Short mmCIF file of C-alpha atoms in Angstrom, two decimals:
data_model
loop_
_atom_site.label_atom_id
_atom_site.label_comp_id
_atom_site.label_asym_id
_atom_site.label_seq_id
_atom_site.Cartn_x
_atom_site.Cartn_y
_atom_site.Cartn_z
CA MET A 27 20.76 31.89 -2.01
CA GLU A 28 21.75 30.41 0.97
CA ILE A 29 21.23 26.91 0.86
CA LYS A 30 20.81 25.02 4.40
CA GLU A 31 21.81 21.42 5.26
CA LEU A 32 19.17 19.42 6.52
CA GLN A 33 20.40 17.99 9.71
CA TYR A 34 18.97 14.41 10.87
CA SER A 35 18.92 13.86 14.25
CA LYS A 36 18.80 9.91 13.81
CA PRO A 37 18.41 7.88 10.91
CA PHE A 38 15.55 8.45 8.71
CA PRO A 39 13.85 5.16 7.09
CA CYS A 40 14.55 3.61 4.33
CA VAL A 41 11.63 1.61 2.47
CA LEU A 42 11.65 -0.77 -0.24
CA THR A 43 8.87 -1.09 -2.50
CA ILE A 44 8.31 -4.20 -4.30
CA ALA A 45 5.52 -3.19 -7.13
CA GLY A 46 4.33 -2.43 -10.52
CA SER A 47 5.06 0.55 -12.39
CA ASP A 48 2.93 2.83 -13.35
CA CYS A 49 3.00 5.02 -16.52
CA SER A 50 0.91 7.47 -15.55
CA GLY A 51 2.83 8.25 -12.03
CA GLY A 52 -0.46 8.02 -9.93
CA ALA A 53 0.13 4.43 -8.43
CA GLY A 54 2.33 1.38 -7.89
CA ILE A 55 6.01 2.67 -7.85
CA GLN A 56 5.78 6.27 -8.84
CA ALA A 57 2.98 6.42 -6.00
CA ASP A 58 5.36 4.61 -3.42
CA ILE A 59 8.04 6.59 -4.10
CA LYS A 60 6.50 9.88 -4.13
CA THR A 61 5.08 9.33 -0.70
CA PHE A 62 8.17 8.12 0.80
CA ASP A 63 9.66 10.84 -0.34
CA ALA A 64 6.91 13.15 1.26
CA LEU A 65 6.99 11.31 4.70
CA GLY A 66 11.11 11.85 4.57
CA ALA A 67 11.48 8.20 4.14
CA TYR A 68 14.56 7.32 1.87
CA GLY A 69 12.52 5.11 -0.99
CA ALA A 70 14.49 1.87 -2.85
CA SER A 71 12.32 0.11 -5.44
CA VAL A 72 12.00 -3.38 -6.75
CA ILE A 73 9.99 -3.50 -10.11
CA THR A 74 7.39 -6.45 -11.01
CA THR A 75 5.74 -5.43 -14.09
CA ILE A 76 5.86 -2.59 -16.30
CA VAL A 77 1.85 -1.29 -16.52
CA ALA A 78 0.92 0.99 -19.39
CA GLU A 79 -1.85 2.39 -17.79
CA ASN A 80 -3.56 6.43 -17.35
CA THR A 81 -5.97 7.48 -15.39
CA GLN A 82 -8.91 5.45 -17.42
CA GLY A 83 -7.43 2.31 -17.57
CA VAL A 84 -4.80 -0.72 -18.54
CA GLN A 85 -3.80 -0.32 -21.49
CA GLY A 86 -0.84 -3.63 -21.57
CA LEU A 87 1.15 -5.58 -19.16
CA HIS A 88 4.96 -6.07 -19.30
CA VAL A 89 6.19 -8.79 -16.72
CA ILE A 90 9.29 -8.79 -15.55
CA PRO A 91 11.28 -12.09 -15.23
CA PRO A 92 11.27 -13.73 -11.19
CA GLU A 93 14.57 -13.53 -12.14
CA MET A 94 15.53 -9.98 -12.11
CA VAL A 95 13.06 -9.43 -9.58
CA ARG A 96 14.93 -11.50 -7.04
CA GLU A 97 18.38 -9.76 -8.47
CA GLN A 98 16.90 -6.22 -8.16
CA CYS A 99 15.64 -7.82 -4.42
CA GLU A 100 18.80 -9.03 -3.52
CA SER A 101 20.44 -5.65 -5.25
CA VAL A 102 18.92 -3.83 -2.52
CA LEU A 103 18.67 -5.89 0.42
CA THR A 104 22.63 -6.75 0.47
CA ASP A 105 23.39 -2.94 0.53
CA ILE A 106 20.97 -0.81 2.38
CA ARG A 107 19.50 -1.13 5.81
CA ILE A 108 15.77 -1.22 5.03
CA ASP A 109 13.58 -0.80 7.75
CA ALA A 110 10.50 -1.60 6.40
CA VAL A 111 8.82 -2.88 2.92
CA LYS A 112 5.69 -2.51 0.89
CA ILE A 113 4.42 -5.40 -2.08
CA GLY A 114 2.19 -3.95 -4.01
CA MET A 115 1.32 -5.87 -7.56
CA LEU A 116 3.08 -9.38 -8.14
CA PRO A 117 2.04 -10.48 -11.40
CA ASN A 118 1.92 -14.12 -11.00
CA ILE A 119 2.88 -17.50 -9.20
CA VAL A 120 6.20 -17.55 -9.89
CA THR A 121 6.94 -13.47 -8.53
CA VAL A 122 5.17 -14.37 -5.53
CA GLY A 123 7.72 -17.36 -4.82
CA VAL A 124 10.62 -15.32 -5.60
CA VAL A 125 9.68 -12.19 -3.08
CA ALA A 126 7.84 -14.53 -0.45
CA ASP A 127 11.85 -16.34 -0.59
CA VAL A 128 13.99 -13.76 -0.67
CA LEU A 129 11.69 -11.63 2.42
CA GLY A 130 12.37 -15.33 4.28
CA ARG A 131 16.09 -15.06 3.89
CA HIS A 132 16.41 -11.54 4.90
CA LYS A 133 14.17 -10.96 7.22
CA PRO A 134 13.02 -7.16 7.23
CA PRO A 135 11.60 -5.63 10.25
CA PHE A 136 8.38 -4.66 9.12
CA VAL A 137 6.68 -5.63 5.84
CA VAL A 138 3.12 -4.48 4.63
CA LEU A 139 1.21 -6.54 1.95
CA ASP A 140 -1.05 -4.37 -0.78
CA PRO A 141 -2.84 -7.65 -2.06
CA VAL A 142 -3.16 -5.69 -5.35
CA LEU A 143 -5.28 -7.96 -7.75
CA VAL A 144 -7.55 -4.77 -9.57
CA ALA A 145 -7.08 -1.21 -10.90
CA THR A 146 -8.76 1.49 -9.59
CA SER A 147 -10.34 1.47 -13.20
CA GLY A 148 -11.56 -2.56 -12.55
CA ASP A 149 -9.08 -3.89 -14.93
CA SER A 150 -7.13 -6.95 -13.41
CA LEU A 151 -4.09 -6.79 -12.42
CA ALA A 152 -3.05 -10.41 -11.89
CA LEU A 153 -2.42 -12.39 -14.81
CA GLU A 154 -2.65 -16.10 -12.65
CA ASN A 155 -4.48 -16.65 -9.79
CA THR A 156 -2.33 -15.44 -6.97
CA VAL A 157 -4.55 -15.62 -4.12
CA GLU A 158 -3.15 -19.47 -3.08
CA ALA A 159 -0.08 -18.51 -3.86
CA MET A 160 -0.32 -15.14 -1.28
CA LEU A 161 -2.24 -16.67 1.43
CA SER A 162 0.34 -19.71 1.86
CA GLU A 163 3.89 -17.97 1.08
CA LEU A 164 3.47 -14.26 1.73
CA VAL A 165 0.48 -13.58 4.25
CA PRO A 166 2.35 -15.33 6.86
CA LEU A 167 5.94 -12.47 6.05
CA ALA A 168 3.49 -10.01 6.06
CA ASP A 169 2.81 -7.44 9.47
CA ILE A 170 -0.24 -6.15 8.46
CA ILE A 171 -2.34 -6.41 5.11
CA THR A 172 -4.11 -3.54 3.51
CA PRO A 173 -7.12 -5.27 1.07
CA ASN A 174 -9.63 -3.46 -0.70
CA LEU A 175 -13.68 -4.73 -0.80
CA SER A 176 -13.02 -6.50 -3.95
CA GLU A 177 -9.73 -8.09 -2.75
CA LEU A 178 -10.69 -9.05 0.70
CA ALA A 179 -13.71 -10.97 -1.23
CA GLU A 180 -11.24 -12.87 -3.36
CA LEU A 181 -8.60 -13.27 -0.38
CA THR A 182 -11.66 -15.41 1.78
CA GLY A 183 -13.10 -16.84 -0.93
CA ASN A 184 -16.10 -14.79 0.27
CA PRO A 185 -18.68 -12.08 -2.31
CA LEU A 186 -18.17 -8.78 -2.17
CA ALA A 187 -19.08 -7.59 1.44
CA GLN A 188 -22.32 -5.69 1.37
CA THR A 189 -22.55 -4.22 5.06
CA GLU A 190 -19.24 -3.70 7.28
CA GLU A 191 -20.51 -6.39 9.56
CA GLU A 192 -19.49 -8.69 6.26
CA MET A 193 -16.28 -7.18 6.07
CA LEU A 194 -15.48 -7.46 9.67
CA GLU A 195 -16.34 -10.92 9.33
CA GLN A 196 -14.40 -11.43 6.43
CA GLY A 197 -11.31 -9.58 8.01
CA LYS A 198 -11.62 -12.20 10.60
CA GLN A 199 -11.37 -15.30 8.08
CA LEU A 200 -8.17 -13.48 7.06
CA MET A 201 -6.62 -13.43 10.64
CA ASN A 202 -8.15 -17.21 10.68
CA LYS A 203 -5.70 -18.23 7.12
CA GLY A 204 -2.67 -16.66 9.13
CA ALA A 205 -2.77 -12.94 9.25
CA LYS A 206 -1.05 -10.86 11.61
CA ALA A 207 -3.27 -7.81 11.33
CA VAL A 208 -5.69 -6.58 8.75
CA LEU A 209 -6.63 -2.70 7.74
CA LEU A 210 -9.93 -3.44 6.03
CA LYS A 211 -10.62 -0.28 4.24
CA GLY A 212 -14.57 0.58 3.84
CA GLY A 213 -14.05 3.55 1.31
CA HIS A 214 -15.11 2.37 -1.43
CA TRP A 215 -18.86 2.95 -0.16
CA GLU A 216 -20.26 5.61 -1.85
CA ASN A 217 -23.59 5.43 0.44
CA SER A 218 -22.12 7.52 3.38
CA ASN A 219 -20.87 10.75 4.36
CA ASP A 220 -17.28 8.93 6.32
CA ALA A 221 -15.48 6.48 5.22
CA ARG A 222 -14.56 4.06 7.89
CA ASP A 223 -11.87 1.69 8.16
CA TRP A 224 -10.99 -0.68 10.86
CA LEU A 225 -7.92 -2.27 11.86
CA ILE A 226 -8.04 -5.86 13.61
CA GLN A 227 -4.74 -7.10 15.00
CA GLN A 228 -3.83 -10.63 16.23
CA GLY A 229 -4.00 -9.97 20.52
CA VAL A 230 -5.76 -7.14 20.09
CA GLU A 231 -9.77 -8.18 21.46
CA GLN A 232 -11.28 -4.72 20.19
CA PRO A 233 -11.13 -3.86 16.43
CA GLN A 234 -10.42 -0.32 15.71
CA CYS A 235 -12.55 2.14 13.54
CA PHE A 236 -10.39 5.01 11.21
CA ILE A 237 -13.21 7.62 10.16
CA SER A 238 -12.41 10.51 7.95
CA PRO A 239 -14.66 12.33 6.30
CA ARG A 240 -15.64 11.45 2.89
CA VAL A 241 -14.44 14.00 -0.35
CA PRO A 242 -16.50 13.85 -3.54
CA THR A 243 -14.16 13.36 -6.19
CA GLN A 244 -12.92 11.36 -8.84
CA ASN A 245 -9.12 11.58 -8.50
CA THR A 246 -8.68 8.45 -6.18
CA HIS A 247 -6.54 6.49 -8.70
CA GLY A 248 -3.44 5.47 -6.11
CA THR A 249 -5.51 5.79 -2.97
CA GLY A 250 -4.64 2.03 -2.01
CA CYS A 251 -0.48 2.26 -2.80
CA THR A 252 -0.32 5.25 -1.51
CA LEU A 253 -1.82 3.80 2.33
CA ALA A 254 -0.03 0.93 1.98
CA SER A 255 3.06 3.18 1.36
CA ALA A 256 2.24 5.62 3.88
CA ILE A 257 2.05 2.94 6.25
CA ALA A 258 5.23 1.60 5.61
CA ALA A 259 7.37 4.99 5.31
CA TYR A 260 5.57 6.00 9.31
CA TYR A 261 6.43 2.38 11.38
CA PRO A 262 9.44 2.63 11.58
CA HIS A 263 9.00 6.34 13.31
CA LYS A 264 5.87 5.11 15.33
CA ARG A 265 6.75 1.52 15.90
CA ASP A 266 3.35 0.78 17.06
CA LEU A 267 0.78 -0.13 14.30
CA ARG A 268 -2.23 1.58 15.26
CA SER A 269 -0.36 4.72 15.59
CA ALA A 270 1.26 4.34 12.33
CA VAL A 271 -2.48 3.45 10.53
CA SER A 272 -3.53 6.65 12.16
CA SER A 273 -0.88 8.55 10.41
CA ALA A 274 -0.70 7.75 7.35
CA LYS A 275 -4.52 7.90 7.28
CA SER A 276 -4.19 11.83 8.21
CA TYR A 277 -1.44 11.83 5.38
CA ILE A 278 -4.05 10.50 3.12
CA GLN A 279 -6.99 12.71 3.29
CA GLY A 280 -5.05 15.47 3.16
CA ALA A 281 -3.60 14.54 -0.50
CA ILE A 282 -7.13 13.12 -1.43
CA GLU A 283 -8.67 16.88 -0.08
CA ALA A 284 -6.02 18.72 -1.51
CA GLY A 285 -6.21 16.84 -4.96
CA ALA A 286 -9.95 16.81 -5.11
CA ASN A 287 -10.19 19.68 -8.00
CA TRP A 288 -7.05 18.51 -9.87
CA LYS A 289 -7.73 18.00 -13.52
CA VAL A 290 -4.76 15.21 -14.46
CA GLY A 291 -6.16 13.33 -16.97
CA LYS A 292 -9.52 12.40 -18.40
CA GLY A 293 -10.31 9.79 -15.97
CA ASN A 294 -9.57 8.62 -12.28
CA GLY A 295 -6.78 11.21 -11.44
CA PRO A 296 -3.78 10.96 -9.28
CA LEU A 297 -3.22 12.53 -5.06
CA ALA A 298 -1.68 15.07 -4.44
CA HIS A 299 1.27 13.47 -2.63
CA PHE A 300 3.13 16.32 -1.82
CA TRP A 301 0.02 18.54 -0.47
CA ARG A 302 2.05 19.38 2.45
CA ILE A 303 4.64 21.16 1.26
CA GLU A 304 4.37 24.63 -0.15
CA ARG A 305 5.49 25.38 -3.52
CA ASP A 306 5.78 29.11 -4.98
#
């Protein structure tokens, strides 16, 4: 059997994820690495928390000591050219500070902050109230923030948005707190045939809407992690935030559709991250 060596016309992106580990493989570090690989990027990882988790919920957390988080970051950033960073689960204020310090010194060219506070199952993933630390230390370093509705409410100190207008207003409030760009994810509203996400950016007057058909499935475990990782993987190619978000949205729509009927676990199953790769 002849194996043809892949030839790259230019260096492929190297993307670092700083997040928690999901032993069931649907979210966190595992989903991030799958996404990077599916989109042609080289993935490196820094584990902040080991999560005992499956499709039904979170059973336990083991926090990695902050200095070990720092050492992992330094090991990667002093050796590998990192074109983008995706930040996911940060369990406590000290870890937030460590990550902010490392990124402030190394200054990676593009940072996606997915402020993971609650799992798809509804279980809390932050052992402390990390909101203020994120706002003061990480938001200024991020090129885009990707909160869901509950995370957006926590970051802005508001009740959960009940309408698209309320969601956009909370997004503006987050921009006023120093965010450069925010992707507002409206996919949690189930009373609509479409999932509508909005991108708002500093210096861009009109919010940009991304509409995709809603898929009737409970297999949505890791959707937020995957979307943020896809943006990080696409941006080094696109060099334009709107294009990176648009491509990431198309990718995740395909992953949800391809995995809609999967039977993995007894609860919220994972996405089909490699849906574009044909398998025998």
